[in-house]
Tab-separated table of C-alpha atoms in Angstrom:
chain	number	residue	atom	x	y	z
A	1	MET	CA	-2.326	1.212	-18.299
A	2	SER	CA	-2.374	2.813	-21.839
A	3	GLY	CA	-0.839	6.415	-22.411
A	4	ILE	CA	1.664	6.029	-19.549
A	5	GLN	CA	5.302	6.423	-20.475
A	6	ARG	CA	8.192	4.969	-18.689
A	7	PRO	CA	11.115	7.452	-18.121
A	8	PRO	CA	14.223	7.249	-20.264
A	9	ASP	CA	15.838	4.526	-18.074
A	10	GLY	CA	13.172	2.243	-18.954
A	11	GLY	CA	12.427	1.595	-15.349
A	12	ASN	CA	8.889	0.425	-14.193
A	13	LEU	CA	8.015	3.365	-12.464
A	14	HIS	CA	6.053	6.754	-13.186
A	15	ALA	CA	8.319	9.552	-12.554
A	16	ALA	CA	5.680	12.195	-11.278
A	17	THR	CA	4.145	9.724	-8.901
A	18	VAL	CA	7.549	8.606	-7.485
A	19	LYS	CA	8.367	12.311	-7.083
A	20	GLY	CA	4.861	13.045	-5.128
A	21	PHE	CA	5.403	9.996	-2.885
A	22	GLY	CA	8.856	11.357	-1.800
A	23	ASP	CA	6.987	14.671	-1.018
A	24	GLU	CA	4.293	12.967	0.832
A	25	TRP	CA	6.661	10.851	3.053
A	26	ASN	CA	9.022	13.946	4.013
A	27	ARG	CA	5.978	16.008	5.045
A	28	LEU	CA	4.157	13.077	6.904
A	29	ASP	CA	6.927	10.695	8.133
A	30	GLN	CA	4.623	8.791	10.182
A	31	THR	CA	6.007	9.717	13.443
A	32	GLY	CA	2.808	11.273	14.459
A	33	ILE	CA	0.640	8.001	14.608
A	34	PRO	CA	-0.508	7.282	18.091
A	35	THR	CA	1.203	3.844	19.144
A	36	ASP	CA	-1.834	1.816	19.491
A	37	GLU	CA	-3.174	2.869	16.218
A	38	TYR	CA	0.169	2.211	14.583
A	39	HIS	CA	0.082	-1.425	15.911
A	40	SER	CA	-3.559	-1.714	14.861
A	41	LEU	CA	-2.768	-0.836	11.307
A	42	PHE	CA	0.322	-3.150	11.006
A	43	HIS	CA	-1.918	-6.058	12.144
A	44	ARG	CA	-4.667	-5.137	9.738
A	45	TYR	CA	-2.314	-5.431	6.706
A	46	PHE	CA	-0.154	-8.320	8.260
A	47	SER	CA	-2.961	-10.560	9.958
A	48	ILE	CA	-2.639	-13.023	7.014
A	49	PHE	CA	1.318	-12.994	6.619
A	50	PRO	CA	2.469	-16.493	7.606
A	51	TRP	CA	5.297	-15.799	9.872
A	52	ASP	CA	5.517	-19.176	11.149
A	53	ALA	CA	6.461	-20.299	7.805
A	54	LEU	CA	9.717	-18.144	7.760
A	55	PRO	CA	13.118	-19.814	8.439
A	56	PRO	CA	15.553	-19.034	11.364
A	57	HIS	CA	17.423	-15.945	10.256
A	58	ALA	CA	15.021	-14.879	7.597
A	59	VAL	CA	15.863	-12.591	5.116
A	60	GLY	CA	13.442	-10.417	3.018
A	61	PHE	CA	12.347	-7.266	1.313
A	62	ASP	CA	10.153	-4.486	1.651
A	63	LEU	CA	9.048	-3.044	-1.893
A	64	GLY	CA	8.098	0.357	-1.806
A	65	CYS	CA	9.083	0.997	1.798
A	66	GLY	CA	8.107	4.655	1.896
A	67	SER	CA	8.778	6.062	5.204
A	68	GLY	CA	9.682	2.586	6.665
A	69	ARG	CA	6.455	2.584	8.801
A	70	TRP	CA	5.976	-1.365	8.171
A	71	ALA	CA	9.780	-2.067	7.914
A	72	LYS	CA	9.948	-0.669	11.460
A	73	LEU	CA	7.777	-3.618	13.009
A	74	VAL	CA	9.032	-6.166	10.522
A	75	ALA	CA	12.649	-5.707	11.119
A	76	PRO	CA	12.504	-6.656	14.857
A	77	ARG	CA	11.123	-10.291	13.744
A	78	VAL	CA	13.788	-11.162	10.908
A	79	ALA	CA	17.647	-11.276	10.532
A	80	HIS	CA	17.641	-8.809	7.719
A	81	LEU	CA	15.422	-6.491	5.673
A	82	HIS	CA	16.188	-4.870	2.618
A	83	CYS	CA	14.046	-1.634	2.052
A	84	ILE	CA	13.503	-0.307	-1.387
A	85	ASP	CA	12.106	2.578	-2.730
A	86	PRO	CA	12.745	4.808	-5.860
A	87	SER	CA	11.920	8.051	-4.085
A	88	SER	CA	13.356	10.406	-1.556
A	89	ALA	CA	11.356	8.697	1.096
A	90	LEU	CA	14.154	6.413	1.300
A	91	ASP	CA	16.048	9.116	3.521
A	92	VAL	CA	13.128	9.196	5.670
A	93	ALA	CA	13.221	5.429	6.075
A	94	ARG	CA	16.768	5.629	6.979
A	95	GLN	CA	16.010	8.234	9.698
A	96	ASN	CA	12.975	6.224	10.986
A	97	LEU	CA	14.852	2.870	11.021
A	98	SER	CA	18.057	4.476	12.623
A	99	GLY	CA	17.766	2.044	15.434
A	100	ALA	CA	17.805	-1.169	13.420
A	101	SER	CA	21.013	-2.501	12.568
A	102	ASN	CA	19.675	-5.363	10.180
A	103	CYS	CA	18.044	-2.859	7.468
A	104	SER	CA	19.803	-2.256	4.100
A	105	PHE	CA	18.426	0.642	1.717
A	106	HIS	CA	18.148	0.508	-2.132
A	107	ARG	CA	16.851	3.625	-3.946
A	108	THR	CA	15.629	1.795	-7.142
A	109	SER	CA	12.489	0.752	-9.075
A	110	VAL	CA	10.865	-2.559	-8.692
A	111	ASP	CA	12.511	-3.776	-11.806
A	112	GLY	CA	16.147	-2.728	-10.428
A	113	MET	CA	16.257	-4.500	-7.132
A	114	PRO	CA	19.771	-5.359	-6.355
A	115	LEU	CA	18.902	-8.815	-5.081
A	116	SER	CA	20.015	-12.004	-6.217
A	117	GLU	CA	17.417	-14.226	-7.851
A	118	SER	CA	15.929	-16.831	-5.688
A	119	SER	CA	17.498	-15.435	-2.723
A	120	MET	CA	14.651	-14.106	-0.417
A	121	ASP	CA	12.960	-15.986	2.435
A	122	PHE	CA	9.840	-13.402	2.165
A	123	GLY	CA	8.852	-10.453	0.741
A	124	TYR	CA	5.955	-7.784	0.907
A	125	SER	CA	4.511	-4.753	-1.174
A	126	LEU	CA	1.962	-2.830	0.416
A	127	GLY	CA	0.169	-0.066	-1.688
A	128	VAL	CA	2.863	0.224	-4.299
A	129	LEU	CA	2.506	-1.766	-7.405
A	130	HIS	CA	-0.827	0.022	-8.459
A	131	HIS	CA	1.186	3.004	-8.743
A	132	VAL	CA	3.602	1.561	-11.492
A	133	PRO	CA	2.883	1.463	-15.144
A	134	ASP	CA	2.959	-2.397	-15.234
A	135	THR	CA	1.719	-3.954	-12.309
A	136	GLN	CA	1.933	-7.437	-13.646
A	137	ALA	CA	5.676	-7.053	-14.605
A	138	GLY	CA	6.333	-5.541	-11.104
A	139	LEU	CA	4.592	-8.490	-9.372
A	140	SER	CA	6.780	-11.025	-11.437
A	141	ALA	CA	9.866	-8.934	-10.434
A	142	CYS	CA	9.175	-9.339	-6.805
A	143	VAL	CA	8.617	-13.067	-7.429
A	144	ARG	CA	12.049	-13.901	-9.045
A	145	LYS	CA	13.669	-12.794	-5.949
A	146	LEU	CA	12.020	-15.005	-3.820
A	147	LYS	CA	13.107	-18.699	-2.934
A	148	PRO	CA	10.625	-21.298	-4.197
A	149	GLY	CA	8.205	-21.799	-1.483
A	150	ALA	CA	8.812	-18.337	0.074
A	151	PRO	CA	5.792	-16.109	0.970
A	152	PHE	CA	4.861	-12.868	-0.310
A	153	LEU	CA	2.395	-10.295	0.931
A	154	LEU	CA	0.753	-8.125	-1.473
A	155	TYR	CA	-1.832	-5.079	-1.173
A	156	LEU	CA	-3.398	-3.416	-4.285
A	157	TYR	CA	-6.165	-1.037	-4.176
A	158	TYR	CA	-9.527	-2.603	-4.885
A	159	ALA	CA	-11.961	-1.905	-7.699
A	160	PHE	CA	-14.896	-1.985	-5.232
A	161	ASP	CA	-15.940	-5.138	-6.528
A	162	ASN	CA	-17.498	-6.046	-2.923
A	163	ARG	CA	-19.405	-2.699	-2.760
A	164	PRO	CA	-22.734	-1.485	-4.157
A	165	PHE	CA	-23.114	0.160	-7.576
A	166	TRP	CA	-23.469	3.702	-5.843
A	167	TYR	CA	-20.354	3.145	-4.160
A	168	ARG	CA	-18.492	2.930	-7.373
A	169	TRP	CA	-20.245	6.111	-8.667
A	170	LEU	CA	-18.820	7.956	-5.584
A	171	TRP	CA	-15.432	6.923	-6.344
A	172	ARG	CA	-15.626	8.101	-10.100
A	173	PHE	CA	-16.597	11.532	-8.786
A	174	SER	CA	-13.568	11.280	-6.371
A	175	ASP	CA	-11.258	10.077	-8.909
A	176	ALA	CA	-11.908	13.014	-11.299
A	177	LEU	CA	-10.766	15.157	-8.197
A	178	ARG	CA	-7.749	13.024	-7.846
A	179	GLN	CA	-6.788	13.592	-11.345
A	180	SER	CA	-6.925	17.480	-10.798
A	181	ILE	CA	-5.604	17.770	-7.581
A	182	SER	CA	-2.441	15.450	-8.110
A	183	ARG	CA	-1.312	17.902	-10.815
A	184	LEU	CA	-0.976	20.936	-8.553
A	185	PRO	CA	2.249	22.256	-7.371
A	186	PRO	CA	3.506	20.205	-4.267
A	187	THR	CA	2.552	22.705	-1.467
A	188	LEU	CA	-0.885	23.458	-2.742
A	189	ARG	CA	-1.522	19.807	-3.285
A	190	TYR	CA	-0.719	19.267	0.128
A	191	LEU	CA	-2.707	21.843	1.587
A	192	VAL	CA	-5.841	20.796	-0.325
A	193	THR	CA	-5.522	17.220	0.520
A	194	GLN	CA	-5.257	18.268	4.187
A	195	VAL	CA	-8.448	20.480	3.772
A	196	ILE	CA	-10.031	17.305	2.368
A	197	ALA	CA	-9.078	15.369	5.289
A	198	VAL	CA	-10.563	17.828	8.016
A	199	THR	CA	-13.628	18.423	6.076
A	200	VAL	CA	-14.610	14.931	4.528
A	201	TYR	CA	-12.556	12.177	6.044
A	202	PHE	CA	-12.817	13.201	9.755
A	203	PRO	CA	-16.549	13.930	9.981
A	204	LEU	CA	-17.667	11.024	7.590
A	205	ALA	CA	-15.455	8.581	9.829
A	206	ARG	CA	-16.631	10.018	13.057
A	207	ILE	CA	-20.390	9.897	11.924
A	208	ALA	CA	-19.594	6.313	11.082
A	209	ARG	CA	-18.249	5.471	14.424
A	210	ALA	CA	-21.328	7.241	16.154
A	211	ALA	CA	-23.508	5.130	13.962
A	212	GLU	CA	-21.909	1.931	14.701
A	213	LYS	CA	-22.052	2.459	18.468
A	214	LEU	CA	-25.970	2.793	17.696
A	215	GLY	CA	-25.789	-0.607	16.249
A	216	VAL	CA	-26.129	0.557	12.591
A	217	ASN	CA	-24.113	-1.472	10.121
A	218	VAL	CA	-21.683	0.982	8.524
A	219	ALA	CA	-19.897	-1.443	6.232
A	220	ASN	CA	-20.908	0.342	3.080
A	221	PHE	CA	-20.629	3.770	4.716
A	222	PRO	CA	-18.364	5.851	2.769
A	223	LEU	CA	-14.807	6.358	4.717
A	224	SER	CA	-16.060	4.170	7.582
A	225	GLY	CA	-12.837	2.276	7.490
A	226	TYR	CA	-11.379	5.451	9.206
A	227	ARG	CA	-13.871	5.464	12.136
A	228	ARG	CA	-11.249	4.266	14.672
A	229	CYS	CA	-8.188	6.002	12.892
A	230	SER	CA	-6.662	9.414	14.109
A	231	LEU	CA	-6.560	12.630	12.197
A	232	TYR	CA	-2.948	12.047	11.225
A	233	THR	CA	-3.860	8.866	9.508
A	234	MET	CA	-6.638	10.437	7.637
A	235	ARG	CA	-4.374	13.286	6.557
A	236	THR	CA	-1.736	10.845	5.421
A	237	ASP	CA	-4.308	8.872	3.436
A	238	SER	CA	-5.936	11.909	1.841
A	239	LEU	CA	-2.710	13.184	0.443
A	240	ASP	CA	-1.850	9.454	-0.623
A	241	ARG	CA	-5.115	9.210	-2.425
A	242	PHE	CA	-5.602	12.453	-3.943
A	243	GLY	CA	-1.977	13.628	-4.413
A	244	THR	CA	-0.850	10.462	-6.646
A	245	GLN	CA	-1.095	10.936	-10.544
A	246	LEU	CA	-0.967	7.191	-11.445
A	247	GLU	CA	-3.467	5.023	-9.520
A	248	LYS	CA	-4.881	1.642	-10.772
A	249	ARG	CA	-7.543	-0.345	-9.339
A	250	PHE	CA	-8.110	-4.473	-9.472
A	251	THR	CA	-10.644	-6.875	-8.478
A	252	LYS	CA	-10.070	-9.710	-6.352
A	253	SER	CA	-10.463	-11.946	-9.588
A	254	GLN	CA	-7.911	-9.751	-11.439
A	255	ILE	CA	-5.411	-9.940	-8.487
A	256	GLN	CA	-5.587	-13.727	-8.194
A	257	THR	CA	-4.906	-14.016	-12.057
A	258	MET	CA	-1.864	-11.766	-11.782
A	259	MET	CA	-0.422	-13.705	-8.794
A	260	GLU	CA	-1.085	-16.977	-10.618
A	261	ASN	CA	0.644	-15.534	-13.856
A	262	ALA	CA	3.524	-14.641	-11.417
A	263	GLN	CA	3.749	-18.133	-10.290
A	264	PHE	CA	2.364	-17.734	-6.990
A	265	THR	CA	0.438	-20.661	-5.330
A	266	ARG	CA	-1.555	-21.088	-2.226
A	267	ILE	CA	-3.045	-17.846	-2.684
A	268	HIS	CA	-5.061	-16.591	0.183
A	269	PHE	CA	-7.194	-13.216	0.622
A	270	SER	CA	-8.038	-11.329	3.748
A	271	GLU	CA	-11.789	-10.855	3.946
A	272	THR	CA	-11.391	-7.609	5.995
A	273	GLU	CA	-10.238	-4.089	5.291
A	274	PRO	CA	-8.059	-2.911	3.659
A	275	TYR	CA	-8.994	-4.504	0.475
A	276	TRP	CA	-7.232	-6.365	-1.121
A	277	CYS	CA	-4.699	-8.047	0.965
A	278	ALA	CA	-3.252	-11.307	-0.410
A	279	VAL	CA	-0.569	-13.703	0.534
A	280	GLY	CA	1.021	-16.071	-2.018
A	281	PHE	CA	3.972	-18.547	-2.120
A	282	ARG	CA	6.359	-18.891	-4.756
A	283	SER	CA	5.728	-22.040	-6.924
A	284	LEU	CA	8.290	-24.761	-6.195
A	285	ASP	CA	8.433	-25.291	-9.894
A	286	ALA	CA	8.680	-21.579	-10.676
A	287	GLN	CA	11.484	-20.584	-13.525
């Protein structure tokens, strides 16, 4: 993304965005999500992950763990999980995962992961690599940590390539708001995004839910993906969406190409929300 400067240490991160996420996860540490919804959201992201392909005593990494919300459900399924995040959210993850003895925590950027090359049995990065200056380089950094044949789960914001043209116009309007709101002082930014959650996300989501019960197809209804979500999740995602300075979006085809360039094979996409989730396996011939 042109015009975005890396910090002096050369890391593949955007300093203001990292600081914003630290603020977000400290304010909304995800302990307020209803249990049933928490497990449902986890399934939406991990439904295509090949758990059966993992070896016994699998060791892997969570790149951009944030508050540790996904790590909390992954850790019990594996032998060891490396939780990696460049922001102060890592302290929130430590607290949320205090009952998990098989987690390590590393505060670093994607290109500073202290993991040996070709050592990990799996990895995942959900909602992170579209917030770094060089997404392709970030993805390539992840694949180098994987053993040949190991799976990696990826979620990147989609470019509305499966939506009608008017949907993309709505997004352009919301993106203009994001560019202004994300530069507000932290407390004001938080308050504005919470108002958006209550006055925009919540009513539109509940209207979509009501319409669905009446037999209406709400697939292209704005924010219909939140129709079964709690206000807490909407508050979190509103801050995530409008409070982040650096955001990039990709088509399914672009994600496929980036994964292939990073030497992933057997790439498979989820065909349900959230878009786009994909899983790939490090090539057996990867260098």
